[in-house]
Short mmCIF file of C-alpha atoms and ligand atoms in Angstrom, two decimals:
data_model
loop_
_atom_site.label_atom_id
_atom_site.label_comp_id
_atom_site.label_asym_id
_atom_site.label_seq_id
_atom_site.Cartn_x
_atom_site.Cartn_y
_atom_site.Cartn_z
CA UNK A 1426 -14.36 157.91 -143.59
CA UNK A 1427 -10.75 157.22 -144.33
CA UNK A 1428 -8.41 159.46 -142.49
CA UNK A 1429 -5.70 161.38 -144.80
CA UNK A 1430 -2.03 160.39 -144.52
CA UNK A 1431 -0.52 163.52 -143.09
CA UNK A 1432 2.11 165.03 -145.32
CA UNK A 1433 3.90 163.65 -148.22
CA UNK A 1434 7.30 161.39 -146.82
CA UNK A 1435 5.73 159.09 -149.69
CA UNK A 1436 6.76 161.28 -152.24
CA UNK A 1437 10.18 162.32 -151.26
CA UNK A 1438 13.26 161.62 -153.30
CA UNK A 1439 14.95 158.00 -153.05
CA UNK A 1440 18.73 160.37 -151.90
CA UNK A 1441 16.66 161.64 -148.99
CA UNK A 1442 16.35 157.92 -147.72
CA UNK A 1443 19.85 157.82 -146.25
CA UNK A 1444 19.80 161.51 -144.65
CA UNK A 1445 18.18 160.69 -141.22
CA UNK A 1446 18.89 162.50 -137.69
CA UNK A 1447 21.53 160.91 -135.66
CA UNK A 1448 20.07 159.03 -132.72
CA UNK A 1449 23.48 160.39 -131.12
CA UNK A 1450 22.79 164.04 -131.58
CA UNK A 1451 19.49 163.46 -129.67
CA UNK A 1452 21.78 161.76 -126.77
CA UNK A 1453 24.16 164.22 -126.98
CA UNK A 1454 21.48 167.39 -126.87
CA UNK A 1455 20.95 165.86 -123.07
CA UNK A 1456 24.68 166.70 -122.19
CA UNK A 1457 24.62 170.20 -122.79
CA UNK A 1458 23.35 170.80 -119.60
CA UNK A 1459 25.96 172.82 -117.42
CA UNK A 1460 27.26 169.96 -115.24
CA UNK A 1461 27.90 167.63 -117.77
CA UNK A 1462 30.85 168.06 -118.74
CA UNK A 1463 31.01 167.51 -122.04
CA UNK A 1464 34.11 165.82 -124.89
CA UNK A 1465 31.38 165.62 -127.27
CA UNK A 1466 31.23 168.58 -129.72
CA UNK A 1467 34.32 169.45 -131.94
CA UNK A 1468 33.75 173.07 -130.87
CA UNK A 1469 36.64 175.67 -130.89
CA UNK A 1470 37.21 177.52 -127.39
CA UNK A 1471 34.71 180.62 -127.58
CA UNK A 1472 36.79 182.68 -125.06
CA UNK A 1473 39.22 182.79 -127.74
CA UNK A 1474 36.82 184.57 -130.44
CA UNK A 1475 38.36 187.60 -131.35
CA UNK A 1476 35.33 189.74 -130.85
CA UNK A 1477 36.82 193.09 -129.86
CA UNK A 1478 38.87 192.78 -132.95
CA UNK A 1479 35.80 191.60 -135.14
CA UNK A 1480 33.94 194.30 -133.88
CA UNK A 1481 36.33 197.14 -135.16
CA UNK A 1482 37.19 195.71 -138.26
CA UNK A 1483 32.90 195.43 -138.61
CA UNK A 1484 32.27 199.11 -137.83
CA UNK A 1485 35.06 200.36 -140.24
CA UNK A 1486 33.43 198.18 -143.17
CA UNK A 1487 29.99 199.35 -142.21
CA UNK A 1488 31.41 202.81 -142.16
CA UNK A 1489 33.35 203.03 -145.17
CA UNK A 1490 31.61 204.76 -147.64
CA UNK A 1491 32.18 202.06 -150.50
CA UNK A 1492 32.83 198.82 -148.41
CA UNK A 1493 29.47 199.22 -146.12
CA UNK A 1494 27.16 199.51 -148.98
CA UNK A 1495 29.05 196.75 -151.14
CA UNK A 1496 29.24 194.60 -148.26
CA UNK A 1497 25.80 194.55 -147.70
CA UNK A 1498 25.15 193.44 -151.55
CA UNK A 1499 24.40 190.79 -153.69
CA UNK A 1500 28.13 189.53 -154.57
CA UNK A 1501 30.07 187.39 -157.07
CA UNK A 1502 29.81 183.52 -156.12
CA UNK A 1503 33.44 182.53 -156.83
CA UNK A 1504 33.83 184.68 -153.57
CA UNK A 1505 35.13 188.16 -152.63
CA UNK A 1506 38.68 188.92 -154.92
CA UNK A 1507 40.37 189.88 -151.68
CA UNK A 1508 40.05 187.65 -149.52
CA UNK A 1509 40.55 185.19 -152.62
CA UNK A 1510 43.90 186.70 -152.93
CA UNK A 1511 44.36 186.59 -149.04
CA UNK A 1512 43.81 182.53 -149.05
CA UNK A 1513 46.04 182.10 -152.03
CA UNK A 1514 49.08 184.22 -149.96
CA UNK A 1515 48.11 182.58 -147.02
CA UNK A 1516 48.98 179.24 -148.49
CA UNK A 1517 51.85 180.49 -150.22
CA UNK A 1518 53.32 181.87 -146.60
CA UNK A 1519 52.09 178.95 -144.43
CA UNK A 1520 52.71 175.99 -146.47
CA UNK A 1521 54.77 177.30 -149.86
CA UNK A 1522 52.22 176.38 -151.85
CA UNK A 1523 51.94 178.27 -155.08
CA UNK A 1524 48.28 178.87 -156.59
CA UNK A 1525 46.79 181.95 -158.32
CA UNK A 1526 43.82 183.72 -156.28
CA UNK A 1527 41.73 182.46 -159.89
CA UNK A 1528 41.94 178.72 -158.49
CA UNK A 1529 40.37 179.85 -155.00
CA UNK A 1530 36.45 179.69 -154.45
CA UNK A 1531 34.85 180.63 -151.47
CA UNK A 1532 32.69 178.48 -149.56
CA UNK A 1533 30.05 178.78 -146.77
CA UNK A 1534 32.35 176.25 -144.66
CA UNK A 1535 34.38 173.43 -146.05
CA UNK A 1536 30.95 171.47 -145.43
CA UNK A 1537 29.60 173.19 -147.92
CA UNK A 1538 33.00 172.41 -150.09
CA UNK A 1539 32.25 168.50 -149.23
CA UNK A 1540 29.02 168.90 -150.26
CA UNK A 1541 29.49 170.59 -153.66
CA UNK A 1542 32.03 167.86 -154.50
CA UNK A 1543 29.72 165.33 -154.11
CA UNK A 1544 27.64 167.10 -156.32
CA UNK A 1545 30.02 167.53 -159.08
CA UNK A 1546 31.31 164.20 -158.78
CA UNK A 1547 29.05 161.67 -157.72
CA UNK A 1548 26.56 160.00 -159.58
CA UNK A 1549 24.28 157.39 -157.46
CA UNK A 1550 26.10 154.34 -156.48
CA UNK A 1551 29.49 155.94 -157.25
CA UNK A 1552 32.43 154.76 -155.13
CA UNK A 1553 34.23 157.15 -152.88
CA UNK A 1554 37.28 155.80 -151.57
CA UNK A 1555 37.76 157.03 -147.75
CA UNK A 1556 39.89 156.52 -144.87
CA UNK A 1557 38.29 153.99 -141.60
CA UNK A 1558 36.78 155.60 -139.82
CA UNK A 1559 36.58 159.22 -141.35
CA UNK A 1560 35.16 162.55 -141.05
CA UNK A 1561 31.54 162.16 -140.39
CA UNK A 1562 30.49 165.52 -141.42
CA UNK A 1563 31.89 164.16 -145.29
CA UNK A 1564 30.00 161.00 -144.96
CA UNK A 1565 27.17 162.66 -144.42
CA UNK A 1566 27.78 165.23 -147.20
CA UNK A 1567 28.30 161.98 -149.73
CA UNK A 1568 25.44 160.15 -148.18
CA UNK A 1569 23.10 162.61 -149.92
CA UNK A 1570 24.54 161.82 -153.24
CA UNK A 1571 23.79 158.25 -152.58
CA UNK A 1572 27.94 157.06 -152.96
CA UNK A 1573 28.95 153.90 -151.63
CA UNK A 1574 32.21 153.25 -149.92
CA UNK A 1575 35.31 151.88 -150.25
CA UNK A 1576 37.27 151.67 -147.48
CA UNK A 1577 41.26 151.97 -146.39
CA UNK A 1578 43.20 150.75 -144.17
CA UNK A 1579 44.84 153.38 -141.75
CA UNK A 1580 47.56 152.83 -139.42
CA UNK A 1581 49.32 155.60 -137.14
CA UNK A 1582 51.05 157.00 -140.21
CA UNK A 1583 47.34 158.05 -142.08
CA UNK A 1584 46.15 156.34 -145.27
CA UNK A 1585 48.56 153.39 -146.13
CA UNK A 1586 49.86 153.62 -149.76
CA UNK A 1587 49.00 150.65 -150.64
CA UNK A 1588 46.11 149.74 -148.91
CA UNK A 1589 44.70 152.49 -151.30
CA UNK A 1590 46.66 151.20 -154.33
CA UNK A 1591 45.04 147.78 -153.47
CA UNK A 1592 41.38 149.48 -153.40
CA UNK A 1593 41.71 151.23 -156.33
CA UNK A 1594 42.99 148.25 -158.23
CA UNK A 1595 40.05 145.74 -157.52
CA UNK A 1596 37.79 147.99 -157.28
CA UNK A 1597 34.69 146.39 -159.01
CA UNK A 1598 33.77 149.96 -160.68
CA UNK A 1599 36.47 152.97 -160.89
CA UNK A 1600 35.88 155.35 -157.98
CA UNK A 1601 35.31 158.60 -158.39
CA UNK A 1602 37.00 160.31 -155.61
CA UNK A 1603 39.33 159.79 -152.78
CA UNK A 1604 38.77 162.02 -149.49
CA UNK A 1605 41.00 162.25 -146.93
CA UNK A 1606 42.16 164.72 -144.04
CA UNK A 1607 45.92 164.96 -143.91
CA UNK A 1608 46.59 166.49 -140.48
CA UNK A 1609 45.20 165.64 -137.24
CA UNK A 1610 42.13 163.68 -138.84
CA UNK A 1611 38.63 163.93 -137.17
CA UNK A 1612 38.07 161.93 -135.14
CA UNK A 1613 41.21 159.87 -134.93
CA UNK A 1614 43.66 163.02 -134.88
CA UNK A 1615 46.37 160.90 -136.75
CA UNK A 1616 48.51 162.71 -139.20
CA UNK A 1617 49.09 161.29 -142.87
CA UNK A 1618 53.24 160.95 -142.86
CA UNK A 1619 55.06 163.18 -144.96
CA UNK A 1620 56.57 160.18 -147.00
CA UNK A 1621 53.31 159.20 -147.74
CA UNK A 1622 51.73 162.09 -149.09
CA UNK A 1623 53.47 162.07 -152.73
CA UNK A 1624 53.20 158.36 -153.00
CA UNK A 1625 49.55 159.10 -152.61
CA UNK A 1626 49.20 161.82 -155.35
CA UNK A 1627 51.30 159.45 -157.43
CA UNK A 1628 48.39 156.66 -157.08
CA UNK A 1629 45.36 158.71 -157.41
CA UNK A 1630 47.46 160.08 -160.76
CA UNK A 1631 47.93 156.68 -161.95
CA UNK A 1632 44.39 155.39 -161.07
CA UNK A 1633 42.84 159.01 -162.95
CA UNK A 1634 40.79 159.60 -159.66
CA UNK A 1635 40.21 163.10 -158.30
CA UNK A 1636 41.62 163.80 -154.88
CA UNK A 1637 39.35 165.87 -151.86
CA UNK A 1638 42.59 167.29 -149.46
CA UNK A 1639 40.62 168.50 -146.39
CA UNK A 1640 42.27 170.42 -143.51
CA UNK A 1641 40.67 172.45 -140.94
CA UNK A 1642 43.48 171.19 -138.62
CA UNK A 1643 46.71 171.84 -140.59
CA UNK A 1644 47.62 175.10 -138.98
CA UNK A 1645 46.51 174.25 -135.38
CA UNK A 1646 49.94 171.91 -135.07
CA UNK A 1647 51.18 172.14 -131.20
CA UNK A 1648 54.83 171.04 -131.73
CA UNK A 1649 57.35 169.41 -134.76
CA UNK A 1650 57.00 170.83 -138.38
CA UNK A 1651 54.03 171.12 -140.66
CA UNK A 1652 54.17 168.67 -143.67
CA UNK A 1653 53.41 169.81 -146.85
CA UNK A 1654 50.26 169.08 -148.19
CA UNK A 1655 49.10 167.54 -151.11
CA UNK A 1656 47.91 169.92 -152.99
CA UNK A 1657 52.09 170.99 -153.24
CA UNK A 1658 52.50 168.36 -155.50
CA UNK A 1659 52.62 168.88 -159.03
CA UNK A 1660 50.38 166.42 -161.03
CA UNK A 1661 48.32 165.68 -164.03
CA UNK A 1662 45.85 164.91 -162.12
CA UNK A 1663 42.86 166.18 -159.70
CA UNK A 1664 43.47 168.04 -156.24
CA UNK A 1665 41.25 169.84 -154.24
CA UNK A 1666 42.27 171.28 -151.01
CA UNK A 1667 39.56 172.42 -148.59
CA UNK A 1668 40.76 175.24 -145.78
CA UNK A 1669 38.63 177.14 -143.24
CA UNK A 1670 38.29 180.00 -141.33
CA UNK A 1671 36.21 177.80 -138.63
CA UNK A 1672 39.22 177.18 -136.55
CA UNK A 1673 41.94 179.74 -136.45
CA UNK A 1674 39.29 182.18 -136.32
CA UNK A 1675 35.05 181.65 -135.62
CA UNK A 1676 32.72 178.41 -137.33
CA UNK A 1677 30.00 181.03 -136.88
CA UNK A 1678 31.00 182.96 -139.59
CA UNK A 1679 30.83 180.27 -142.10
CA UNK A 1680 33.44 181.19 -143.90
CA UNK A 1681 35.88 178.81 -145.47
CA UNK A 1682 37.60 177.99 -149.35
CA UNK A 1683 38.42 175.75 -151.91
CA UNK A 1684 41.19 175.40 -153.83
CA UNK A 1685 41.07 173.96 -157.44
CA UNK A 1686 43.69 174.05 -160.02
CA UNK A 1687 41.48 172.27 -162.60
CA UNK A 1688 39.62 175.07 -164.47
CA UNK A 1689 37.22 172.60 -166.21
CA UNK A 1690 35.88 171.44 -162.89
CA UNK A 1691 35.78 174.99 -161.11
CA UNK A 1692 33.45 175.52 -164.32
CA UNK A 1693 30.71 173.33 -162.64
CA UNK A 1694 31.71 174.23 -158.89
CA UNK A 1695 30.71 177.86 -159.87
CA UNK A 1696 26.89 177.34 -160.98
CA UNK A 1697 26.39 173.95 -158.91
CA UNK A 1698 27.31 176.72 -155.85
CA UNK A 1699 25.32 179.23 -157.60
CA UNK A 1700 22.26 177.46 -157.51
CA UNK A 1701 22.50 176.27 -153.63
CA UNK A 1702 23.66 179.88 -152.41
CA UNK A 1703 24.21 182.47 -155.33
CA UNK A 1704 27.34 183.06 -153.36
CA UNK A 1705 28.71 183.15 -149.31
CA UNK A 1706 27.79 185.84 -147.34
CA UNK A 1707 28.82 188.82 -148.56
CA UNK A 1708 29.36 190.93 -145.28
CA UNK A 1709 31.32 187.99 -143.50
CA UNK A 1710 33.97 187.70 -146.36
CA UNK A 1711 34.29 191.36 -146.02
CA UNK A 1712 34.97 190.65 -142.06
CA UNK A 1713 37.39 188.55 -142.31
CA UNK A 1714 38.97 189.86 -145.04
CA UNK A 1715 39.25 193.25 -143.08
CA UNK A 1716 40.13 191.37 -139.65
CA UNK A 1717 43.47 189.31 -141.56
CA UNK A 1718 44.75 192.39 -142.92
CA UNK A 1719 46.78 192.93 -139.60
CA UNK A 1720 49.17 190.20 -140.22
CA UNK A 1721 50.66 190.19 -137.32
CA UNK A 1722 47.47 190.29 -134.99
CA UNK A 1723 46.55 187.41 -136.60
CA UNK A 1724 49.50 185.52 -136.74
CA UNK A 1725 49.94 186.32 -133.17
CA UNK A 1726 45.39 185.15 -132.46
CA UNK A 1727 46.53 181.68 -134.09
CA UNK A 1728 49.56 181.26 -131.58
CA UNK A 1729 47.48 182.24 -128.80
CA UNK A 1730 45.00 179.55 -129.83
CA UNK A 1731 47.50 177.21 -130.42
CA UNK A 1732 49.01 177.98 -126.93
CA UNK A 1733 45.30 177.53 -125.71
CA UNK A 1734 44.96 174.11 -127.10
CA UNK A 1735 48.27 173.09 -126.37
CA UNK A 1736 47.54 173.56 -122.39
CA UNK A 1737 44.41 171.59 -122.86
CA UNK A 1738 45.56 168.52 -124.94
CA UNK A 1739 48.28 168.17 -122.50
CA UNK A 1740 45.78 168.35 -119.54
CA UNK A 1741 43.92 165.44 -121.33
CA UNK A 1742 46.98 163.33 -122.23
CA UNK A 1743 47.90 163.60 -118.45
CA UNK A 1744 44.33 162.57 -117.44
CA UNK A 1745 44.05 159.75 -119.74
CA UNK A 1746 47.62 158.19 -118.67
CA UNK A 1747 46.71 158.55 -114.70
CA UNK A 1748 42.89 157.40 -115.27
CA UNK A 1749 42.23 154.99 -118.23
CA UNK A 1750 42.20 151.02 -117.60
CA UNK A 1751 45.06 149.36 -119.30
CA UNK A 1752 42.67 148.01 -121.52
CA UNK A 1753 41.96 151.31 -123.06
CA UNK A 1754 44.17 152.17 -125.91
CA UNK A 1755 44.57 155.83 -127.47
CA UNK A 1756 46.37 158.22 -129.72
CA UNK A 1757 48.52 161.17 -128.09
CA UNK A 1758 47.52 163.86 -131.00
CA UNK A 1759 50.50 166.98 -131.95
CA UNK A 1760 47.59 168.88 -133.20
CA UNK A 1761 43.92 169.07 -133.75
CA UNK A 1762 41.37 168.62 -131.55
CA UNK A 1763 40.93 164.88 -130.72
CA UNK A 1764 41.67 162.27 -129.13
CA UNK A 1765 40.50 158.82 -130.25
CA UNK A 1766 40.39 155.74 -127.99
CA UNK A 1767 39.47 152.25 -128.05
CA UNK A 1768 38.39 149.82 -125.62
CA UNK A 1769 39.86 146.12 -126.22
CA UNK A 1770 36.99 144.24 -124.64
CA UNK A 1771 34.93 141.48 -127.01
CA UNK A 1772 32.03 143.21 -127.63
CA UNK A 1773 32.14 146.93 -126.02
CA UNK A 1774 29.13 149.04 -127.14
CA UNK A 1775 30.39 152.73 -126.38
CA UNK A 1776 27.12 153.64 -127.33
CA UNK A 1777 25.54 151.73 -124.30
CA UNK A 1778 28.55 153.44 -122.64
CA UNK A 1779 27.09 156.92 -123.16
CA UNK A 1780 23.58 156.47 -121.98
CA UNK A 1781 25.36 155.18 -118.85
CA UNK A 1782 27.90 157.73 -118.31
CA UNK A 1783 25.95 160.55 -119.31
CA UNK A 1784 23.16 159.91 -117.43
CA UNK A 1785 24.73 158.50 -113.83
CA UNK A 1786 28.50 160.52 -114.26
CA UNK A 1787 27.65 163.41 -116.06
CA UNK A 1788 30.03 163.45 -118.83
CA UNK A 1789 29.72 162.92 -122.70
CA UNK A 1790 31.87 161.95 -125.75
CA UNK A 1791 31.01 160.75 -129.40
CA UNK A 1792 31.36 156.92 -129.43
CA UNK A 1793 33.00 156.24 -132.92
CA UNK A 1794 30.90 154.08 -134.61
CA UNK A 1795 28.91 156.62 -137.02
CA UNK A 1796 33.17 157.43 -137.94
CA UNK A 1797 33.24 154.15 -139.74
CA UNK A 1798 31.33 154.29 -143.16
CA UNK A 1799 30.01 150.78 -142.64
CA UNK A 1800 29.20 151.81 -138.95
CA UNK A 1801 30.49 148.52 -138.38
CA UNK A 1802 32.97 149.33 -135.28
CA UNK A 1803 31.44 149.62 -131.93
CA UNK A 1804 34.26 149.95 -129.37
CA UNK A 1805 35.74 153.18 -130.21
CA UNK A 1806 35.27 157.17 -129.14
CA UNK A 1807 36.29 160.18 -129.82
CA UNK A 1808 37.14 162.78 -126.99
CA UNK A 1809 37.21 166.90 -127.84
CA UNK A 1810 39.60 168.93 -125.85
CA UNK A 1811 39.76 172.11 -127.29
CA UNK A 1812 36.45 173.40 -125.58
CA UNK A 1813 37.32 173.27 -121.80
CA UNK A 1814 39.57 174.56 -119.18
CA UNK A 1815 42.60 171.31 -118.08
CA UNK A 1816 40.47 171.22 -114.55
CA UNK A 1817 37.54 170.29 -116.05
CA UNK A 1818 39.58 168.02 -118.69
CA UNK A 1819 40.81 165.98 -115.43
CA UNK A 1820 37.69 165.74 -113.72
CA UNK A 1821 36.02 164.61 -116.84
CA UNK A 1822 38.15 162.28 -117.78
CA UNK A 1823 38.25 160.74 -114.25
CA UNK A 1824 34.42 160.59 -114.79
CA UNK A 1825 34.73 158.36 -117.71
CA UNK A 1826 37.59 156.26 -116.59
CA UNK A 1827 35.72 155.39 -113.56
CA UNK A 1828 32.52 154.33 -116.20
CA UNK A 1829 34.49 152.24 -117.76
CA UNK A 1830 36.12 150.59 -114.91
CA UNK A 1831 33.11 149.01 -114.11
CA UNK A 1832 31.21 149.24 -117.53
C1 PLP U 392 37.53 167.18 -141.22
C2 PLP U 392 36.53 168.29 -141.23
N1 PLP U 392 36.14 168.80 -142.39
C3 PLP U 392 35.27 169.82 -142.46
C4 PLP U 392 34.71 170.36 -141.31
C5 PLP U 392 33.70 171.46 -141.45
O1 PLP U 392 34.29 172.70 -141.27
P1 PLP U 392 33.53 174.05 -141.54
O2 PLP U 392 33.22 174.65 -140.20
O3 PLP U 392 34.49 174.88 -142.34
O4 PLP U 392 32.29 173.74 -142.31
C6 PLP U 392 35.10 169.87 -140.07
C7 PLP U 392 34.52 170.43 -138.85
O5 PLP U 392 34.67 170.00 -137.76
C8 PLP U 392 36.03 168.80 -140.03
O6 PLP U 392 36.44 168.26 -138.87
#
C-alpha cells in the first residue's frame, strides 16, 4: 500500500516559498548559552526596563474604575486617541514635526508597520527600492509579498542622491516604494546626512514613489544634533514614518506607530490592519500611554538609556581599535545599536567565521550577508552593543579579534 504524504506543503501558497527559517537563527539559538557572550541579537538592555514604573502606572489603569474595564476591551484599530495624540506631540517636541493625532495609527511594532506596507503596496514582482545592505526584519516583511529589489548605493553619508535618482530612472518597471532608515541604520548604524534628506524627498516626489521613513534609532543619538527627518518635509508626495516604543521603552510590549499624512492610503492601512489584528493590544497602549504621561520621568528613562548605551558603544569602539587586525574595517556609530565591520580578505565567509568562533571562543555576532537583499556579500558583520556590560564588550571582542587573527 502506498504510504500518504504527510501534511499539505504541496498546497501552500507560491508567497510562502520565500519565507523560510534562517539557518542563522538556528546558529545563533546555540549562543545563548550563558558563556557565550553574545553581539548577536539587537536586544535593548533589560536592566533598563522601567518595571517599577510600569507596574504603577498598570495597577492605577487596572484600578480605575473606567480605564481597567476599557482597557481590557475590544478597541478601535486606528489605535488608542491618547496615546495617538501623545505620538503626534512627541514628534512635534522631539523633532518639530507638525502632524495631527488623525494621521497617527498604531501598530503592534513597526514590524507590523513594514508588513502592512507591503501589503498595501506591493503587488507580486513589484520593485522596492532599498538601501545595501538593509534592515533584515523589512526584507523579510517584503519577502512575503513576493517584491523584488532594487538596490542603492550607500556610502558613510546614507542613501546617495543619486545613486537612487539613477535607480529610479532605469528602472525597467516603476517601483513602488523606497524604504530606508535614516538614523543609525540596522545593521550598518550609518546616518543618512542632513543635506541629503530633502534631496531625497525631492526625488521620490519627482519619480511619484511612496516613501517608508523607519526609525527606531532616531532618539537613541549619543552626541551632535538630531537631523530632521523626512517626514518634516513638505511634499506632494508619499511619506510614511515608522516610530516605536521598542527602544526608549520595552520591544515586549509591542507597541509602536505609523505616521501617514495621505488619508487615501490610511483608508486601506485601517481594514488591511483590521483584518490581521482588529487592532494592537488594548491594555499595552493604555500602559504606555499612562507610563509617558510623566514627562519628565520619561524624558529623564531615555537619557538614562542613552547614558547606558553611550558607556557601552564606547567600551566597544575602544575594544575594536586595541583588538581588530588592520585588515578589519568598521564604522564608529553616534547612535543606535551597531556596529558594522568588514573583513578585506578575497573571499572571507563570516558565516564559516561563526561556526568557528562560536563553537571554539564562545562568542557570537550576525555575519551580514542575509543584510544584503541579493545576499550576495559574504565578508561583513554586524556587532550589538547595547545588551552587555563594557567588561564583557572587551572580553568579547578580544574573543573575536583573536578568531579572526588566525581565521
Ligand atoms: C530598522 C528597524 N525597523 C523595525 C524594527 C522592528 O521594531 P519593533 O520592535 O517596533 O517591531 C527594528 C528592530 O530591531 C529595526 O531595527
Amino acid at each position: 500500500m502506498k504510504t500518504a504524504t504527510l501534511g499539505h506543503a504541496n498546497r501552500l501558497a507560491a508567497r510562502t516559498q520565500r519565507l523560510r527559517a534562517s539557518t542563522i537563527r538556528e546558529i545563533l539559538k546555540v549562543t545563548q548559552q550563558p558563556d557565550v557572550i553574545s553581539f548577536a541579537g539587537g536586544l535593548p538592555a533589560p536592566e533598563l526596563f522601567p518595571r517599577q514604573e510600569l507596574a504603577d502606572a498598570a495597577a492605577r489603569i487596572l484600578a480605575d474604575p473606567v480605564n481597567g474595564p476599557n482597557s481590557l476591551q475590544y478597541s478601535v484599530t486606528e489605535g488608542h486617541p491618547p496615546l495617538r495624540a501623545w505620538v503626534a506631540k512627541r514628534l512635534h517636541d522631539v523633532w518639530g514635526v507638525e502632524i495631527s493625532p488623525d494621521d497617527v495609527l498604531v501598530t503592534g511594532g513597526s514590524q507590523q508597520g513594514l508588513d502592512l506596507i507591503g501589503k498595501v503596496f506591493l503587488d507580486p514582482g513589484d520593485t522596492v527600492v532599498l538601501e545595501n545592505p538593509s534592515y533584515l526584519g523589512a526584507i523579510q516583511a517584503f519577502d512575503a509579498y513576493q517584491a523584488e529589489y532594487l538596490t542603492v548605493a550607500t556610502d558613510a553619508l546614507g542613501m546617495v542622491p543619486d545613486s537612487l535618482e539613477r535607480a529610479l530612472r532605469t528602472a525597467p518597471h516603476p517601483p513602488k516604494l523606497v524604504y530606508l532608515v535614516p538614523n543609525f541604520g540596522n545593521p550598518t548604524g550609518v546616518t543618512l546626512a542632513a543635506e541629503r534628506r530633502e534631496t531625497i524627498v525631492r526625488i521620490c516626489e519627482r519619480f511619484d514613489v511612496p516613501l517608508a521613513e523607519d526609525d527606531p534609532y532616531g532618539e537613541l543619538r549619543y552626541e551632535g544634533r538630531h537631523f530632521t527627518p523626512l517626514i518634516a518635509h513638505p511634499t506632494t508626495g508619499t511619506i510614511i514614518y515608522l516610530g516605536t516604543n521598542s527602544k526608549i521603552c520595552a520591544p515586549g510590549l509591542r507597541v509602536a506607530w505609523m505616521v501617514c499624512r495621505d488619508p487615501a492610503v490610511r483608508e486601506r492601512i485601517v481594514p488591511a490592519k483590521q483584518a490581521a489584528d482588529l487592532h494592537t493590544n488594548t491594555f499595552c497602549q493604555y500602559l504606555i500611554t499612562e507610563y509617558v504621561r510623566d514627562d519628565a520621568a520619561f524624558t529623564a528613562h531615555v537619557e538614562a538609556i542613552k547614558n547606558c548605551y553611550r558607556e557601552r558603544r564606547d567600551a566597544m569602539r575602544e575594544a575594536m581599535r586595541a583588538h581588530m587586525p588592520d585588515d578589519v574595517r568598521y564604522n564608529e556609530p553616534s547612535g543606535g545599536l551597531f556596529f558594522w565591520a568588514t573583513v578585506e580578505r578575497p573571499n572571507f565567509d563570516t558565516e564559516a567565521l561563526l561556526h568557528e568562533v562560536a563553537e571554539r571562543r564562545r562568542v557570537a555576532f550576525v555575519p551580514g550577508r542575509a543584510f544584503f537583499p541579493h545576499r550576495d556579500v559574504k565578508n561583513t558583520m554586524r556587532l550589538n552593543f547595547s545588551n552587555m556590560p563594557p567588561e564583557r564588550i572587551h572580553e568579547g571582542i578580544k574573543r573575536l579579534a583573536d578568531g579572526l587573527r588566525i581565521a
